[in-house]
XYZ file of C-alpha atoms in Angstrom:
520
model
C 65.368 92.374 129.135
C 61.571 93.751 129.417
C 60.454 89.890 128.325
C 62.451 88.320 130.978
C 61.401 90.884 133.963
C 57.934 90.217 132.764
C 58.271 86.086 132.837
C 59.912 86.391 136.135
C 56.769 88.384 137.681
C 54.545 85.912 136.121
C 56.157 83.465 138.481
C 57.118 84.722 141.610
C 53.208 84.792 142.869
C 52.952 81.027 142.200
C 55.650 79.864 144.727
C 55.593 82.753 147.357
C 51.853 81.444 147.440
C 52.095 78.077 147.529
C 55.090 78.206 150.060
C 52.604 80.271 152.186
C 49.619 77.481 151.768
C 49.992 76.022 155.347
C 49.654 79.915 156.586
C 46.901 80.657 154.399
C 44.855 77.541 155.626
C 45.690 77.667 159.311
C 44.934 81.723 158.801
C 41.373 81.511 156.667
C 40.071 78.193 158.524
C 39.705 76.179 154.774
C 39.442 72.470 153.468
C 42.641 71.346 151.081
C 39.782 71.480 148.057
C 39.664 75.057 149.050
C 43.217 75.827 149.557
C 43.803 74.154 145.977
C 41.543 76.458 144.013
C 44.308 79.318 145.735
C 46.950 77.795 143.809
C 44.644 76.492 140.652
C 42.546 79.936 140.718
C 46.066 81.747 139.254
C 46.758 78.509 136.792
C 43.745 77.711 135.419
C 43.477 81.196 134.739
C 47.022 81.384 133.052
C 45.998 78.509 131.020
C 42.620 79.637 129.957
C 43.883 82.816 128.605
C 47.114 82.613 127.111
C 45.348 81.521 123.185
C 43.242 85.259 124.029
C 46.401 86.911 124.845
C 47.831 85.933 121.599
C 45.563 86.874 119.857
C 45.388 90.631 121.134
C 48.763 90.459 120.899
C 48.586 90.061 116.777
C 45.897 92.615 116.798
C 46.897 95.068 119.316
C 50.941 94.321 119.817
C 52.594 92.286 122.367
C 54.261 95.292 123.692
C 50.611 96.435 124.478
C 50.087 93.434 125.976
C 52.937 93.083 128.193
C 52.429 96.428 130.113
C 48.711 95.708 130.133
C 50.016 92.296 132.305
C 52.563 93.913 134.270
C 49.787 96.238 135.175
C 47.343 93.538 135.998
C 50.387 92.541 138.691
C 49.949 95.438 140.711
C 46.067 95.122 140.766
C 45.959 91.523 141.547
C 48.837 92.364 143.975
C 46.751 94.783 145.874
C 43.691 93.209 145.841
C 45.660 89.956 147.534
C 46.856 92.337 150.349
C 43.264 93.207 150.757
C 42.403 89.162 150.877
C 43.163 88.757 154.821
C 39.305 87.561 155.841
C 37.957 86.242 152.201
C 39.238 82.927 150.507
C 36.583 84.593 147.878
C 38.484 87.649 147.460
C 41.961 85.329 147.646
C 41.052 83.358 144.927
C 39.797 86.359 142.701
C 43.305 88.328 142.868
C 44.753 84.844 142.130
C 42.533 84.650 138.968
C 43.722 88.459 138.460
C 47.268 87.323 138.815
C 46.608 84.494 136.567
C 44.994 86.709 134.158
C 48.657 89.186 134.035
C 50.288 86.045 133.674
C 48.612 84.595 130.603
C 49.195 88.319 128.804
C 52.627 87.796 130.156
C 53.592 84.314 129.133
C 52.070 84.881 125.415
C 53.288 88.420 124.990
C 56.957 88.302 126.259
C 57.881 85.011 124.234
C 56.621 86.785 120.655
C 58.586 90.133 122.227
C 62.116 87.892 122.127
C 61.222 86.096 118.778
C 60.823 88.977 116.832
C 63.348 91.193 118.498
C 66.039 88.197 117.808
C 65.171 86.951 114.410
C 68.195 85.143 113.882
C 67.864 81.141 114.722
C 70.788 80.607 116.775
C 70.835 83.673 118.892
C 66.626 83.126 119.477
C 67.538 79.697 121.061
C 70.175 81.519 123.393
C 67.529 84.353 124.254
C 64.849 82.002 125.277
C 66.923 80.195 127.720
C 67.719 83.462 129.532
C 63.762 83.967 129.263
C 63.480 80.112 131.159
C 66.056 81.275 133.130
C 64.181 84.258 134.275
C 60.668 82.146 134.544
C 62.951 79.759 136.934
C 64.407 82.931 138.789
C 60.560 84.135 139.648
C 60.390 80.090 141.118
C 63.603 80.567 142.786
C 62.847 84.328 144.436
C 59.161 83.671 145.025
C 59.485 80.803 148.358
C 62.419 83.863 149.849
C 59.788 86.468 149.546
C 57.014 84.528 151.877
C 59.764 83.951 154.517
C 61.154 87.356 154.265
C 57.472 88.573 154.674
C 56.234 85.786 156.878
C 59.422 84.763 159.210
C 62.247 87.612 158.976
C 59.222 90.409 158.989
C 56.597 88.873 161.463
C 54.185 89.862 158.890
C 50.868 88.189 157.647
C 51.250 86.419 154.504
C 48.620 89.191 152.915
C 51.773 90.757 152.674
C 54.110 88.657 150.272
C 51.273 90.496 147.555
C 52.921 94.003 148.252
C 56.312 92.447 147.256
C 55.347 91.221 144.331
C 54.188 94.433 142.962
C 57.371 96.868 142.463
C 58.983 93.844 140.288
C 56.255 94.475 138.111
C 56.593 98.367 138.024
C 60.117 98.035 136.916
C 58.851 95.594 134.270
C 56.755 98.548 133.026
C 59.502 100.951 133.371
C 61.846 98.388 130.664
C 59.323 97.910 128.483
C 58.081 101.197 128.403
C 61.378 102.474 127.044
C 63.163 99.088 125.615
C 60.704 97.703 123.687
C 59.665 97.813 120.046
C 56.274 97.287 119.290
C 55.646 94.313 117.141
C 53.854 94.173 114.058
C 49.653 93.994 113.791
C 47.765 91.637 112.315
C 44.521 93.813 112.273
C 43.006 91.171 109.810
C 43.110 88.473 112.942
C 39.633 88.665 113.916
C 39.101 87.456 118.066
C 37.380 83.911 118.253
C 35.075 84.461 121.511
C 33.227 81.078 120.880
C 36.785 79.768 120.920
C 38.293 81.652 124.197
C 34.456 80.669 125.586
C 34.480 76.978 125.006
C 38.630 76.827 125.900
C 38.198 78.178 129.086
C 35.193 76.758 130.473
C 36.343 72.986 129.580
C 39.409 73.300 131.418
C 37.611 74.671 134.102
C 35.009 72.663 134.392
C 37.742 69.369 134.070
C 39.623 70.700 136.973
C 36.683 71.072 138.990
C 35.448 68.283 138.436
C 38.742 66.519 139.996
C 39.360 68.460 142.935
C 35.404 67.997 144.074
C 35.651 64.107 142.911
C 37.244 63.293 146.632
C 34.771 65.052 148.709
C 31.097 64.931 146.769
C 31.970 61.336 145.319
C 33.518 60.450 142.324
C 30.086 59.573 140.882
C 28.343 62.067 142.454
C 26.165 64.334 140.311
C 28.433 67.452 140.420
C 31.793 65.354 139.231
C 30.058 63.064 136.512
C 28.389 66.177 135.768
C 31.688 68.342 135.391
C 33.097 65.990 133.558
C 30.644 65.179 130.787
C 30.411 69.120 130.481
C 34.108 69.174 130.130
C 34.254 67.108 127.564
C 31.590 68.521 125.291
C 32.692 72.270 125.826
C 36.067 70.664 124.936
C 34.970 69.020 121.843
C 33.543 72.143 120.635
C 36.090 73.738 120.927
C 38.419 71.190 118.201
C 35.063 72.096 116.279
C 34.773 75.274 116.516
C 38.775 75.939 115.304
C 38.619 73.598 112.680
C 35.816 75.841 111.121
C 36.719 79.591 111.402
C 38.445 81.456 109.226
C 40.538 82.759 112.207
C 41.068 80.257 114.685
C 42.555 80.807 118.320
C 44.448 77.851 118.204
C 45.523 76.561 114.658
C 45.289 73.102 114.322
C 47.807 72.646 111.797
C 50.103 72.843 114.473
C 49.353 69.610 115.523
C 50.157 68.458 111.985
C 53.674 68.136 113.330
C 54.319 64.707 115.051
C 57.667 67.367 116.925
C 55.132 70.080 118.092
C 52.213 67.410 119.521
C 55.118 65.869 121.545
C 56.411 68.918 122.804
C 53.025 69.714 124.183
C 52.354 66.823 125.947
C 55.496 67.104 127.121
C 54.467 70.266 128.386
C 51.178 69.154 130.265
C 52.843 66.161 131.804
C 55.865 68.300 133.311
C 54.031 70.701 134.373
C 51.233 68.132 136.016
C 54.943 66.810 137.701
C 56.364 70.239 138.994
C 53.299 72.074 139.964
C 51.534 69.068 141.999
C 54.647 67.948 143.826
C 55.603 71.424 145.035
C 51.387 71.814 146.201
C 51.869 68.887 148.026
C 55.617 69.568 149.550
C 53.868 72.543 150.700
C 51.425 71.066 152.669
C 53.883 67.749 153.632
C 56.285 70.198 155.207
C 54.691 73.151 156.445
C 51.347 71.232 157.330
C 52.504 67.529 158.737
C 55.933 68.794 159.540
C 55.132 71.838 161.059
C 57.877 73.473 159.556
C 58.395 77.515 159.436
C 58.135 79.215 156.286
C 62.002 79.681 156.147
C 62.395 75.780 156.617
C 59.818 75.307 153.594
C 61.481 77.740 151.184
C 65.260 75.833 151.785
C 63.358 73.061 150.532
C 61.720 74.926 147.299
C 64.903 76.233 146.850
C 66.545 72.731 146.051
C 63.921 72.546 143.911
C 63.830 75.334 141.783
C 67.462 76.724 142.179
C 68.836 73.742 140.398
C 66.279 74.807 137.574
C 67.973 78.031 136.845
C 71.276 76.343 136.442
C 70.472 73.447 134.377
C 68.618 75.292 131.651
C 71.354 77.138 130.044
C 73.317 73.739 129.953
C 70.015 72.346 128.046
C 70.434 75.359 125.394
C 74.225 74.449 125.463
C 73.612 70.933 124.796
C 70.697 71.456 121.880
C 73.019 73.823 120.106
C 75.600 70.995 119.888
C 73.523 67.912 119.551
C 69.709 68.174 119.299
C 67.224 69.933 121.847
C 65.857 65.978 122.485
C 68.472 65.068 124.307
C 68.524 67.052 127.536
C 65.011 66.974 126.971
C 64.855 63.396 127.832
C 67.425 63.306 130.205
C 65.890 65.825 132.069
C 62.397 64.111 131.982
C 64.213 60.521 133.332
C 65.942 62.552 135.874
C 63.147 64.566 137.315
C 60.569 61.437 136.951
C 63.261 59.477 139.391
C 63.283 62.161 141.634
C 59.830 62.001 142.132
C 59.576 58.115 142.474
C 62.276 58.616 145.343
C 60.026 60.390 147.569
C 58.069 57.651 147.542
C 61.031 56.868 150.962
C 59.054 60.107 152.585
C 58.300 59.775 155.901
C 56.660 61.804 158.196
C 60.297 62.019 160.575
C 61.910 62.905 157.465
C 64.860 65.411 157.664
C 66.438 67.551 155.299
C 69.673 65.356 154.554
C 66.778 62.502 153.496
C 65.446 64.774 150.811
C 67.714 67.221 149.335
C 68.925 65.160 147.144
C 65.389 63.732 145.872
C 64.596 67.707 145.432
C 67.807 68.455 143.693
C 66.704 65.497 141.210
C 63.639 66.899 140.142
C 65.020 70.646 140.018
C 67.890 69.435 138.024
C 65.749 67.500 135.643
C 62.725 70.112 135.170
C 65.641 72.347 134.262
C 66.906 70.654 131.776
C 63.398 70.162 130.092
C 61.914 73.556 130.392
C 64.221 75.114 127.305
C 64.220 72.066 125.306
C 60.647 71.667 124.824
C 59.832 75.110 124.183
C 62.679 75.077 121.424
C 61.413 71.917 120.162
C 58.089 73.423 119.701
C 59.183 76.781 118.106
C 61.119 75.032 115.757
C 58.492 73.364 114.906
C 56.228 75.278 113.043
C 56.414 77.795 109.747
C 57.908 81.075 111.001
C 54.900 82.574 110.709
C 53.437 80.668 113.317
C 55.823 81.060 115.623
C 53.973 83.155 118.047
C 50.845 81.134 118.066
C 53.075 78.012 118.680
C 54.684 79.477 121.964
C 51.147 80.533 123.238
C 49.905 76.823 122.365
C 52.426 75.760 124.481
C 52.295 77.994 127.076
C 48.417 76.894 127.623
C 48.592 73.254 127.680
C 51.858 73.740 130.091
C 49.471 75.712 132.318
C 46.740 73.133 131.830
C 48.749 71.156 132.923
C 50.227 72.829 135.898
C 46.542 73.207 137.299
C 45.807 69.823 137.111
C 48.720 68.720 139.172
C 47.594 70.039 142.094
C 44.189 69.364 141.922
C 44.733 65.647 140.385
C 47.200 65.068 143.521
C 45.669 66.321 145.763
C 42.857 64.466 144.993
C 45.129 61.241 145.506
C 46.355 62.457 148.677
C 43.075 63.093 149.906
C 40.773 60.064 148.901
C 43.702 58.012 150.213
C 43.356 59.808 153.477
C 39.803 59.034 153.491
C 40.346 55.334 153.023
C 43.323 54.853 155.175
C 42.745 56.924 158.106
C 39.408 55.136 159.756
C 42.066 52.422 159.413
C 44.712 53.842 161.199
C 42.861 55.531 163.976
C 40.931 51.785 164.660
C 45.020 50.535 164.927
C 45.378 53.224 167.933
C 42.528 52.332 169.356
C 40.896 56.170 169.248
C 37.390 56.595 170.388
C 34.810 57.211 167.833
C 34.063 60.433 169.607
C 37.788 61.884 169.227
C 38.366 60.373 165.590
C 35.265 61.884 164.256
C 35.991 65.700 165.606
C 39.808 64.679 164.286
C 38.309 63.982 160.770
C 36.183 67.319 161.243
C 39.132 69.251 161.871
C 40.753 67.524 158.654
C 38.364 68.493 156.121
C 37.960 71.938 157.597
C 41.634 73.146 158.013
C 44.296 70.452 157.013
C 46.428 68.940 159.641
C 47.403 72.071 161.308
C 43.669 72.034 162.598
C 44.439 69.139 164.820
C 46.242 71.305 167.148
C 42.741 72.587 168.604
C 42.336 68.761 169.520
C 42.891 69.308 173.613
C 45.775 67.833 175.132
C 45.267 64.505 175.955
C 46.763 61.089 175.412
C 44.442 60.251 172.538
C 45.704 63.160 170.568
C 49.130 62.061 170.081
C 47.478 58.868 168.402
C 45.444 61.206 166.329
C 48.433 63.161 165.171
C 50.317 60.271 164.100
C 47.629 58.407 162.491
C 47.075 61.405 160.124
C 50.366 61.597 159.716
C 50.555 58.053 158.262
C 47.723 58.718 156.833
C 48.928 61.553 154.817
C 52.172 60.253 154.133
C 50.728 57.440 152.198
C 49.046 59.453 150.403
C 52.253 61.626 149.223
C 53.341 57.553 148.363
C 51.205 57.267 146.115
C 50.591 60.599 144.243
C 54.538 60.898 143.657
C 54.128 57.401 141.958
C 51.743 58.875 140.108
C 53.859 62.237 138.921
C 57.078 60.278 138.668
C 55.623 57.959 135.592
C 54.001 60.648 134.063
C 57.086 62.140 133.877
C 59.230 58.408 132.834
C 56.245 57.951 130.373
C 56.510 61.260 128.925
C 60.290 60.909 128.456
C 59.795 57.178 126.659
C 57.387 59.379 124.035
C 60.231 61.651 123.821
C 62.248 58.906 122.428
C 60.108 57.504 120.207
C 58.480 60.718 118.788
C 60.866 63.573 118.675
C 63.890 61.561 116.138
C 65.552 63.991 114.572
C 63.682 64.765 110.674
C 65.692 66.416 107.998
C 62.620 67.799 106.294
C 61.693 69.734 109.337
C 64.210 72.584 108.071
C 62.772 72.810 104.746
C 59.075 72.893 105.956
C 60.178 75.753 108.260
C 61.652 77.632 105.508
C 58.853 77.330 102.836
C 56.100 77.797 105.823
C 54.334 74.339 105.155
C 53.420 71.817 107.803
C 53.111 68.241 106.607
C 49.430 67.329 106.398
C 48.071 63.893 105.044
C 45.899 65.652 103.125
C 46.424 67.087 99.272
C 46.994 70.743 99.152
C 44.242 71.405 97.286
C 42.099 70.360 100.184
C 43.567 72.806 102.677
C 41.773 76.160 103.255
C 44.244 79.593 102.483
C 47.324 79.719 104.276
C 46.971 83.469 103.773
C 43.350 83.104 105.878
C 44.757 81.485 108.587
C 47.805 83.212 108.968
């Protein structure tokens, strides 16, 4: 119970927040690049973390850890009700959020696998915990229009309702929860969390400044040379220490590598459609809050459903199957809103949103029990947080990757569009002004005159072309991940004995492996 309350607080922030992201720009006067790192500042942060959070969880106890990130809830929570005038301040209790979520995430998956040792009841218990990370999705876009539309309030607000979820968390756990055992002998690889977080950092910098400095300008080449050699260090670093962050063995196992890229590419999929739905709604649109949530809703309601049917339908067949279903089914999804346009009502979506939902659903469960079964027992716990960080990579890229799309096409095609209306140079260079400062919503201060209808639908088309062509992009990521699915994750009849005896298959002899007893 304490693991799922804690998984759904890890995720209500990120879609009360990124339902809000029309507010938030319109509010705090800032560019999309700007308005991504909101969303990416609580992400990234998840995903540079989690490895650290496993690891003080081995040391310490993941029962330590999970109040110490239900706590970090209620002080990111607070400092984001303080965050009304700063996109500074925003995007540090985002990173503080982030932070709670990574001690989350890797904490309250090694809480259910040792407190349900046995196989077949663990795969049952980590679908409720999917179900409960797609409840947080599910209650997270109702909270900003409870705050937002029902209250009248400012969206500074939806922080102070995140907050008492998280003091119940501590309540459960505080009283439910047995500590799990310490591995004091697991010393903490800082070169490792170092190098970890500042690639992926640096990488997803580097993308969501590509549209605006240039892709070749200093900055971006720059960010991503950097990423790749703090990167690379990192493989070299933890294939050297006694006591690595992240194991590589792992990756020894052609099931567990698939899972994971799995992982990034759904994620990429899920996170960078709804950033983008966001702004396609609530920015071109101009819907309410309310109107934007019913939307997120189709979404991610049809995500709490569909994973305890995946967990159903591994127990009977194998884990692979709604796996790739799901992945063909959510990738189609996305290719159908391809038919966007900016007139676009709700009876021309729902059924594109109900695709993906329905699909991520199905793959969320699956690949984490693909994964965990994986790997040696033993490694269990380091498996799940493995997971849990390249899904988060993963889920920061998205936005910042596609929004990148969306905005470099903008770039190209609007000059284009605006020469079709025939808008003065004057009017479409204060129009492309407003743009880069504020989003679309900024072209209401254009003043009311008969060039500023052809403004508003030029971005529009604009824009909408640009949601074209990014949802091409995150529908085949999602069609190509499910084709690796097929070809990598047939089912192997040695996997059960490996898991027993605590081997992974390596191509090496034995006698050139280090200690299993060092590294585990």
């Amino acid at each position: 119970m304490a693991a799922c309350v804690a998984i759904f607080c890890a995720y209500v922030p990120l879609t009360a927040v990124a339902v809000a992201l029309p507010s938030i720009q319109a509010d705090l006067g800032v560019s999309t690049s700007e308005l991504t790192w909101v969303l990416d500042a609580l992400v990234l942060t998840m995903a540079a973390f989690i490895l650290l959070s496993g690891t003080l969880g081995e040391r310490h106890g993941h029962k330590r850890v999970l109040i110490g990130g239900l706590s970090l809830i209620c002080g990111g929570s607070l400092l984001g009700l303080c965050a009304g005038s700063s996109v500074v301040l925003l995007w540090t209790a985002q990173a503080v959020l982030g932070l709670a979520a990574a001690s989350l995430l890797a904490s309250s998956l090694a809480v259910v696998s040792h407190a349900v040792p046995d196989p077949h009841r663990r795969a049952k218990a980590i679908a409720a915990w999917a179900s409960s990370l797609a409840s947080g999705l599910v209650v997270g876009p109702w909270l900003s229009t409870a705050v937002i539309d029902a209250m009248g309030a400012r969206w500074t607000w939806i922080y102070a309702g995140v907050a008492p979820f998280a003091l119940i968390g501590l309540l459960i756990a505080g009283i439910g929860v047995e500590e799990t055992p310490r591995r004091t002998s697991r010393a903490l690889d800082a070169p490792g969390q170092v190098t970890a977080a500042l690639g992926i950092a640096l990488l997803v910098f580097a993308v969501i400044e590509g549209p605006g400095s240039g892709w070749n300008s200093p900055r971006v080449v720059g960010g991503f040379v950097l990423s790749a050699a703090t990167l690379a260090g990192f493989v070299w670093r933890e294939s050297r220490t006694a006591s690595p962050m992240l194991d590589l063995r792992l990756f020894r196992s052609r099931h567990f590598v698939a899972a994971c890229i799995v992982a990034v590419l759904v994620m990429f999929g899920l996170v960078g459609t709804l950033f983008l739905l966001s702004l396609f709604f609530g920015g071109l649109q101009q819907e309410p809050v309310g109107a934007v949530a019913l939307r997120f809703l189709l979404v991610t309601g049809p995500i709490v459903i569909t994973g305890p049917v995946a967990a159903r339908t591994a127990q009977r067949l194998h884990p692979r199957v709604p796996l790739i279903v799901g992945l063909v089914l959510g990738g189609a999804g996305m290719l159908s809103l391809i038919g966007l346009s900016p007139h676009s009502i709700l009876g021309d979506v729902w059924w594109r949103l109900v695709a993906i939902g329905a699909g991520v659903g199905l793959v969320l469960a699956s690949m984490t029990a693909i994964a965990v079964s994986a790997v040696p027992t033993p490694l269990v716990g380091v498996a799940g947080a493995a997971t849990n960080t390249l899904r988060q990579t993963g889920g920061a890229l998205g936005p910042a990757v596609l929004s990148a799309v969306v905005t470099s096409r903008v770039h190209t095609q609007l000059p284009h569009e605006l020469a079709a209306r025939q808008v003065n140079p004057e009017t479409a260079d204060r129009a492309q002004s407003l743009l880069n400062r504020g989003g679309l919503r900024a072209l209401g201060e254009l003043p009311p005159e008969p060039q500023t209808r052809a403004v508003v639908t030029a971005a529009g088309r604009a824009f909408t072309d640009g949601i074209h062509l990014a949802m091409a992009l995150s529908g085949g990521t999602l069609l190509a991940a499910a084709l690796l699915a097929v070809v990598a994750l047939r089912p192997d009849p040695a996997a059960a004995s490996r898991r027993v005896s605590g081997r992974i298959p390596s191509q090496n002899p034995p006698s050139s492996d280090r200690s299993t007893s060092s590294r585990q």
